[in-house]
Coordinates of C-alpha atoms and ligand atoms in Angstrom, one line a residue:
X84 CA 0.0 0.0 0.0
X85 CA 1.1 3.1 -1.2
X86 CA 1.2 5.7 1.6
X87 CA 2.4 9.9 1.9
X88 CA 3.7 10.9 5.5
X89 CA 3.6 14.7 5.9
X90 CA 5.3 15.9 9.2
X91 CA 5.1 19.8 10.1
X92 CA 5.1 19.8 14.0
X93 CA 7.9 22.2 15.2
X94 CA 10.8 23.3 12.5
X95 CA 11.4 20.6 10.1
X96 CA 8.9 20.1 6.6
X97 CA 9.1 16.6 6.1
X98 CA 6.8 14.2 3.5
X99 CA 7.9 10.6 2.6
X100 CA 6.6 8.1 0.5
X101 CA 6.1 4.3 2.2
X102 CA 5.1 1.3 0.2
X103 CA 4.9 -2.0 2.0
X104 CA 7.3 -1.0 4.8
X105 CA 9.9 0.2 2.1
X106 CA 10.2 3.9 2.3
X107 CA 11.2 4.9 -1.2
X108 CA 11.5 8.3 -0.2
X109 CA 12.2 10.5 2.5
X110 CA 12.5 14.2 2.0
X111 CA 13.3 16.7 4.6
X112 CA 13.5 20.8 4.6
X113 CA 15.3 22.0 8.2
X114 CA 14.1 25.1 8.6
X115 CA 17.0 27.4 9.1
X116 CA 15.9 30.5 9.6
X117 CA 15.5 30.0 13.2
X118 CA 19.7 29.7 14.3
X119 CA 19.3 33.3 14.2
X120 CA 17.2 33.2 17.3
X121 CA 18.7 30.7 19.0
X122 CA 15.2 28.8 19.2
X123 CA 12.2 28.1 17.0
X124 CA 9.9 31.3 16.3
X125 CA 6.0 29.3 16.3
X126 CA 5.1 32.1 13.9
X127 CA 8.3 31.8 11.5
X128 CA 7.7 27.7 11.7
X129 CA 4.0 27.5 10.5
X130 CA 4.4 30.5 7.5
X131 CA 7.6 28.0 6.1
X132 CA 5.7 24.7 6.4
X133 CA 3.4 26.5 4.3
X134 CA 5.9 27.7 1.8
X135 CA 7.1 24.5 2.0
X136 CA 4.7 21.7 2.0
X137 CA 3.5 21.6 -1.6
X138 CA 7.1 22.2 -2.8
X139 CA 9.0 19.3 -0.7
X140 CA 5.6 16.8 -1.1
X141 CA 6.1 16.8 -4.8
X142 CA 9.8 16.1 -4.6
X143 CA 8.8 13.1 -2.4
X144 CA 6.4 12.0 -4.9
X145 CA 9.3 12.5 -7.4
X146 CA 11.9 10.7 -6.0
X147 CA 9.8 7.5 -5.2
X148 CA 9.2 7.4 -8.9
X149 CA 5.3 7.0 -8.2
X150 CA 2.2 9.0 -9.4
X151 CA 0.4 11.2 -7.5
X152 CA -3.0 9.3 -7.6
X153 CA -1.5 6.4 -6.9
X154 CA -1.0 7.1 -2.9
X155 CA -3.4 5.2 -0.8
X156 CA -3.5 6.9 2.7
X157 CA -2.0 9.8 4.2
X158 CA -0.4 9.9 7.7
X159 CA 0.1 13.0 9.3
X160 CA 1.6 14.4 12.4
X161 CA -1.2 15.6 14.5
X162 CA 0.7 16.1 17.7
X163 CA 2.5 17.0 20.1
X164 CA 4.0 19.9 18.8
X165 CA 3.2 23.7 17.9
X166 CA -0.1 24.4 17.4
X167 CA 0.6 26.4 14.3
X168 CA 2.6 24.6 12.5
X169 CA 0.7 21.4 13.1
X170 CA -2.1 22.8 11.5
X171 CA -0.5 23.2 8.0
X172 CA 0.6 19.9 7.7
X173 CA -3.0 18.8 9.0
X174 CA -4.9 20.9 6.5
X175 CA -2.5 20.0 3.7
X176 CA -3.0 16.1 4.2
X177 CA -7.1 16.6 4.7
X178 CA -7.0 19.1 1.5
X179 CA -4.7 16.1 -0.2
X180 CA -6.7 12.9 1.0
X181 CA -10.3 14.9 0.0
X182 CA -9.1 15.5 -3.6
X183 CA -7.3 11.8 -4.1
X184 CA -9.9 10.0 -2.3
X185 CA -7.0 8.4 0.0
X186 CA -7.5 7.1 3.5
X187 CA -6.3 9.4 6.3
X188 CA -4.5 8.6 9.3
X189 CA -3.5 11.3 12.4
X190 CA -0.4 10.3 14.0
X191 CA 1.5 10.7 17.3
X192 CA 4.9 12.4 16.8
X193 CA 6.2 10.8 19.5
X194 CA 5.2 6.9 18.6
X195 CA 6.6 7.6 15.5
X196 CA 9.8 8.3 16.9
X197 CA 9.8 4.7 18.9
X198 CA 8.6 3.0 16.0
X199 CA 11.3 4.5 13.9
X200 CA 13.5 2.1 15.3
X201 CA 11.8 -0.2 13.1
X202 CA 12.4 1.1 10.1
X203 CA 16.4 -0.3 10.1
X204 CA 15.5 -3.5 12.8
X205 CA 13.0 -5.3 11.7
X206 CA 13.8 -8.2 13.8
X207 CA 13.8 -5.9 17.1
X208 CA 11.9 -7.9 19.4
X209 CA 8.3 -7.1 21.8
X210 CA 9.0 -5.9 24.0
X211 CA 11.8 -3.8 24.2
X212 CA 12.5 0.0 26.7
X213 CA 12.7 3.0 24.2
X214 CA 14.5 5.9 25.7
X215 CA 12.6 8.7 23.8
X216 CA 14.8 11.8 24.0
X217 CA 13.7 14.9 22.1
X218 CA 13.3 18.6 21.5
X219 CA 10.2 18.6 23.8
X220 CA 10.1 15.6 25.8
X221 CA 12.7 12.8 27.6
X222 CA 10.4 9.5 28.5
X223 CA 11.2 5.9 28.9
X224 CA 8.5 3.6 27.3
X225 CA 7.5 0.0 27.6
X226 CA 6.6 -1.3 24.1
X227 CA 4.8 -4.5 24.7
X228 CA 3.6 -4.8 21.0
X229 CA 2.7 -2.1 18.2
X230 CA 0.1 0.2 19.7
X231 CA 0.5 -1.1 23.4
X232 CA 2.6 1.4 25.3
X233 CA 3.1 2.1 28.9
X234 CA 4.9 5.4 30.0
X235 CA 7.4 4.2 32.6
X236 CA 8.4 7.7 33.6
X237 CA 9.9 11.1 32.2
X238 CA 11.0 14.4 32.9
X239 CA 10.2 16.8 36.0
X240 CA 10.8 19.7 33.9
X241 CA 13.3 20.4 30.7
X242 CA 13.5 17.7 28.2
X243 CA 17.1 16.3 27.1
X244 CA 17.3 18.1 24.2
X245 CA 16.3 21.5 25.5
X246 CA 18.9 21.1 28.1
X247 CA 21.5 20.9 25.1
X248 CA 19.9 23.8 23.4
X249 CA 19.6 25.9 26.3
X250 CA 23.5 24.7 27.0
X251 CA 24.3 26.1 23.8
X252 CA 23.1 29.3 23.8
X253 CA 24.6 30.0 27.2
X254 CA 28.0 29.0 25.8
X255 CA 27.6 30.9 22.3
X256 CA 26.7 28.2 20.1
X257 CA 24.3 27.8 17.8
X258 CA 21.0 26.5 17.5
X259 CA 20.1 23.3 17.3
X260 CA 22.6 22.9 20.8
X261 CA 23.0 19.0 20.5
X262 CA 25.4 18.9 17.5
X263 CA 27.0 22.0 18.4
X264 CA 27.5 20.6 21.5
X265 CA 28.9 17.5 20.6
X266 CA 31.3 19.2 18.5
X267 CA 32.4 21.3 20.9
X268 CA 33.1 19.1 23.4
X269 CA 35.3 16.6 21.0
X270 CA 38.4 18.8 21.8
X271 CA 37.3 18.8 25.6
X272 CA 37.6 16.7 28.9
X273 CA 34.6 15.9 30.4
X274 CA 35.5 15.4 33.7
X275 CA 37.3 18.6 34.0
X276 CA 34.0 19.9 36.1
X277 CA 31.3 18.7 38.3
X278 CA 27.8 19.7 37.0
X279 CA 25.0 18.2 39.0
X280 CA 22.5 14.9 37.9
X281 CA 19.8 15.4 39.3
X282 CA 17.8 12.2 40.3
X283 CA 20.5 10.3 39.5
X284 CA 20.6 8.2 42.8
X285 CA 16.2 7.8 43.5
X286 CA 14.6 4.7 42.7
X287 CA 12.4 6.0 40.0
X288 CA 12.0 6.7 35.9
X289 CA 12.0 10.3 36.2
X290 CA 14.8 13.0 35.4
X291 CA 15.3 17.0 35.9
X292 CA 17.6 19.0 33.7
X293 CA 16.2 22.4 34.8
X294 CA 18.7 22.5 37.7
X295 CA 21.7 21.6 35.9
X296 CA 21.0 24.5 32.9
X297 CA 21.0 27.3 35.8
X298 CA 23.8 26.0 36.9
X299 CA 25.9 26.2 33.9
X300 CA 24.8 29.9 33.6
X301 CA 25.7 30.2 36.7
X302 CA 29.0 29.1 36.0
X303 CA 29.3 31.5 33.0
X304 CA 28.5 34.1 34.5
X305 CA 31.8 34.1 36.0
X306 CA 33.9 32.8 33.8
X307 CA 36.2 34.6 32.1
X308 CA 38.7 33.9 28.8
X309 CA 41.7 33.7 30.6
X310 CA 39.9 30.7 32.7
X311 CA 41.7 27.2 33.6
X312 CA 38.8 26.0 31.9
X313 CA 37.9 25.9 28.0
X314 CA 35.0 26.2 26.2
X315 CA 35.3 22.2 25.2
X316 CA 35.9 21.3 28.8
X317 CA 32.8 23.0 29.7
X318 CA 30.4 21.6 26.7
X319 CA 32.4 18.3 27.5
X320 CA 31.3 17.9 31.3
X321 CA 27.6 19.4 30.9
X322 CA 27.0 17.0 28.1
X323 CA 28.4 14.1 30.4
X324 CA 26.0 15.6 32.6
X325 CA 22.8 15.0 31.0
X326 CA 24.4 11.7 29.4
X327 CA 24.9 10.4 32.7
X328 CA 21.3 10.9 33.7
X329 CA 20.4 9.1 30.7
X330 CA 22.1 5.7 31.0
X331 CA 20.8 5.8 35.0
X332 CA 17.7 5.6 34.0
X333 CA 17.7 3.5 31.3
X334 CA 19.7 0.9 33.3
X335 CA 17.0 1.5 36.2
X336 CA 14.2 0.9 33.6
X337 CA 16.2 -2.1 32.6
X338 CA 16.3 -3.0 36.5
X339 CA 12.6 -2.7 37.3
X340 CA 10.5 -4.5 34.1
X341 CA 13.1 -7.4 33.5
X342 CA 12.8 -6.0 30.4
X343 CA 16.3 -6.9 28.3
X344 CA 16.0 -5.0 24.7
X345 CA 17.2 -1.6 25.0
X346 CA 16.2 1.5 22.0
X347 CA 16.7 4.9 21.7
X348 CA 14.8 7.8 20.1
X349 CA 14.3 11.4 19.0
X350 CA 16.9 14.1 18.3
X351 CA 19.2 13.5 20.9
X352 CA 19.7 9.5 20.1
X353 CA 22.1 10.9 17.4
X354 CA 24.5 11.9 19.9
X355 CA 27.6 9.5 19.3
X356 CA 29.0 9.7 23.3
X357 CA 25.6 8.7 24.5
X358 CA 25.5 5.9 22.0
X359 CA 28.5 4.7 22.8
X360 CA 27.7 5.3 27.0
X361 CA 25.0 3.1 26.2
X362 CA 26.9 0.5 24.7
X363 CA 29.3 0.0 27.7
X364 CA 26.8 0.6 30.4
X365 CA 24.1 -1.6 29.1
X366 CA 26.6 -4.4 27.7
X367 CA 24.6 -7.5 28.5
X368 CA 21.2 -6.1 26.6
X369 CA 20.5 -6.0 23.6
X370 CA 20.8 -3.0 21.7
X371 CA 19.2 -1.0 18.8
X372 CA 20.1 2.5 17.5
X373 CA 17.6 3.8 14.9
X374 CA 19.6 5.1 11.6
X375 CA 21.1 8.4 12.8
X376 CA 18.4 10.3 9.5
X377 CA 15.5 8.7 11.0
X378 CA 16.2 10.4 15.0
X379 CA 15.5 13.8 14.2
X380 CA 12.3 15.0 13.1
X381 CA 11.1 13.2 8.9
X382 CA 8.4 11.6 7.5
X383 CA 9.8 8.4 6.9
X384 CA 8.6 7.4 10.2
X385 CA 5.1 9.1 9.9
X386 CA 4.6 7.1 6.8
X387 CA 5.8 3.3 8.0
X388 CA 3.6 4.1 11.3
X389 CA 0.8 5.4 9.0
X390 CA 0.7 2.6 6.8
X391 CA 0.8 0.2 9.5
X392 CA -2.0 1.6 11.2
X393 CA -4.3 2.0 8.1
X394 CA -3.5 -2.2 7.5
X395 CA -4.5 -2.7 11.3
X396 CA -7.6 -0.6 10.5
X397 CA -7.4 2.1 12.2
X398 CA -8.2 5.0 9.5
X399 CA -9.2 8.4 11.0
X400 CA -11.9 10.5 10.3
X401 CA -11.4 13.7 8.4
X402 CA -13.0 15.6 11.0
X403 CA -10.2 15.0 13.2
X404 CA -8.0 17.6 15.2
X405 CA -4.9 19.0 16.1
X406 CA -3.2 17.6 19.8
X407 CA -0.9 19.9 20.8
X408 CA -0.5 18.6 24.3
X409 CA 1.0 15.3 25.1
X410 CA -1.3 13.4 27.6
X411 CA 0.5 10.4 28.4
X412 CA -0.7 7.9 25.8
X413 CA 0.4 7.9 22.2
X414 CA -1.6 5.3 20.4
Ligands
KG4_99 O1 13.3 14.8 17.6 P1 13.8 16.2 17.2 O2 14.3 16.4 15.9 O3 12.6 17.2 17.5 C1 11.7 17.1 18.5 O4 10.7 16.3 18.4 O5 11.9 17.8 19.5 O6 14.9 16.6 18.3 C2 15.5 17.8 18.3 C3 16.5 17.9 19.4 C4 17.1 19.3 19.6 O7 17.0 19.6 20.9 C5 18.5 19.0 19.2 O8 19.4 19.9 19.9 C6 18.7 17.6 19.6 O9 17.5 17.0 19.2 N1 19.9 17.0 18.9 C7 21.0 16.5 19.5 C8 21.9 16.0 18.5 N2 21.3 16.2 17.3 C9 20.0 16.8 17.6 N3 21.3 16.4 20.8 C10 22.5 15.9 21.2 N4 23.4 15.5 20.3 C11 23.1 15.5 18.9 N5 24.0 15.1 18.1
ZN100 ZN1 10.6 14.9 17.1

């Protein structure tokens, strides 16, 4: 079955084309006009999705050598995510699915994420721990099966990746923070300071990176050039920092369901330390790492979910709405 993905929820424009679990294309725009901000402008987002949309969904078409009328179903992003931009990829796919006669399908950004992991593993086994660690949100899920999720536990307060962009901006770097981060700290030591982990030590799924941000501006706020310290060894330890935190919980997760398959997810599951943290922390589990393209935000994993869903049935109505708000379930 021949199915588009279209995924507008925060600042990349994404459409894919899926056909039988094969994606056979997978286009995406990063929208960069936001680095000049340091963070994503809601109002900037939503007016280039709309630029965008038409332009980047006929390349996807394109490169998947299919025609237009023959997609299927449409699977779009319907949250969580900015309310704005949400709705232009929501109104494009309704507009699209009216005029092909298509089945629609609303998806959850952040199942799409987990299920990524599928796209590369097909032989991942039920049920594995997905460390979901984005933009917006830092969770550890059960998956028992496709569609059967329980929320083990998440963040108090900042997600993971927020923690990296905020980090950034208080050191000078540019937005998005987790690469610049990472590449920043290559040249550093990272145990040249102490930031705090929060949580590390409780008994529970849950972390807190609000603390640990103030801290580091703390910290800058009186540093100076001439310090002991550079730049690197300062990107270095705060990125342990929130590493750190990371594997804890992961290995606590690990702890408390039995549970032995380990994934990652989102944005921050690029990172190459925590990858590699994860690997010598967690070295009797087994392990899967999504393809570093399909972590950050693309359609390929809108349309593999979406086309899954419509085969299990589960078409929406066209009268459905934009969910900005996570509320703890994503199926
Ligand atoms: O999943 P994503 O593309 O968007 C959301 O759903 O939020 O994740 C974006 C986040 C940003 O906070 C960005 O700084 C972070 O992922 N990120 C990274 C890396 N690449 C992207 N964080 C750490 N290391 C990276 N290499
Ligand atoms: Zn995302």
């Amino acid at each position: 079955m021949i199915v588009l993905g279209i995924e507008t929820s925060c600042d990349e424009t994404a459409a894919s084309i899926c056909n039988d679990g094969k994606i056979l294309s997978n286009v995406v725009g990063s929208q960069v006009i936001h680095s000049d901000y340091g963070g994503v402008i809601p109002e900037l987002a939503s007016r280039e999705h709309e630029r965008l949309l038409n332009i980047l969904t006929a390349k996807a078409i394109k490169s998947a050598n299919i025609k237009i009328e023959e997609i299927e179903g449409i699977a779009v992003t319907n949250g969580p995510g900015l309310s704005g931009a949400l709705l232009t990829g929501v109104s494009f796919a309704k507009g699209l699915a009216l005029g092909l006669n298509a089945k629609i399908i609303s998806i959850n950004h952040l199942e799409a994420h987990i299920i990524a992991n599928l796209l590369d593993n097909s032989d991942i086994e039920y049920p594995f721990l997905c460390l979901l660690v984005s933009g917006g949100h830092t969770q550890i899920w059960l998956i028992k099966n496709l569609a059967d999720y329980i929320l083990l536990g998440e963040t108090r307060d900042d997600a993971a990746g927020e923690a990296f962009d905020k980090g950034a901006r208080i050191l000078g770097l540019n937005y998005p923070g987790g690469p610049e981060i990472e590449k920043c700290a290559k040249n550093g030591n990272d145990s040249r300071l102490e930031f705090p982990r929060a949580l590390i030590n409780s008994n529970a799924v849950e972390f807190s990176f609000s603390g640990l941000k103030t801290s580091l501006l703390y910290f800058m706020d009186s540093f100076e050039e001439s310090s002991e310290y550079s730049i690197s060894d300062i990107a270095a330890s705060y990125q342990k920092a929130i590493i750190d935190c990371l594997v804890a919980k992961i290995k606590l997760a690990v702890k408390l369901t039995g549970v032995n398959t380990v994934s990652i997810a989102g944005g921050v599951a690029k990172n190459e330390i925590l990858r590699k943290s994860i690997d010598k922390n967690l070295k009797n589990n087994k392990i899967f790492f999504p393809d570093l393209k399909y972590c950050t935000d693309n359609a390929a994993m809108i349309s593999y979910l979406g086309e899954k869903k419509i085969k299990m049935g589960k078409c929406s109505h066209i009268s459905f709405s934009i969910n900005p708000n996570f509320n703890s379930k994503i199926s």
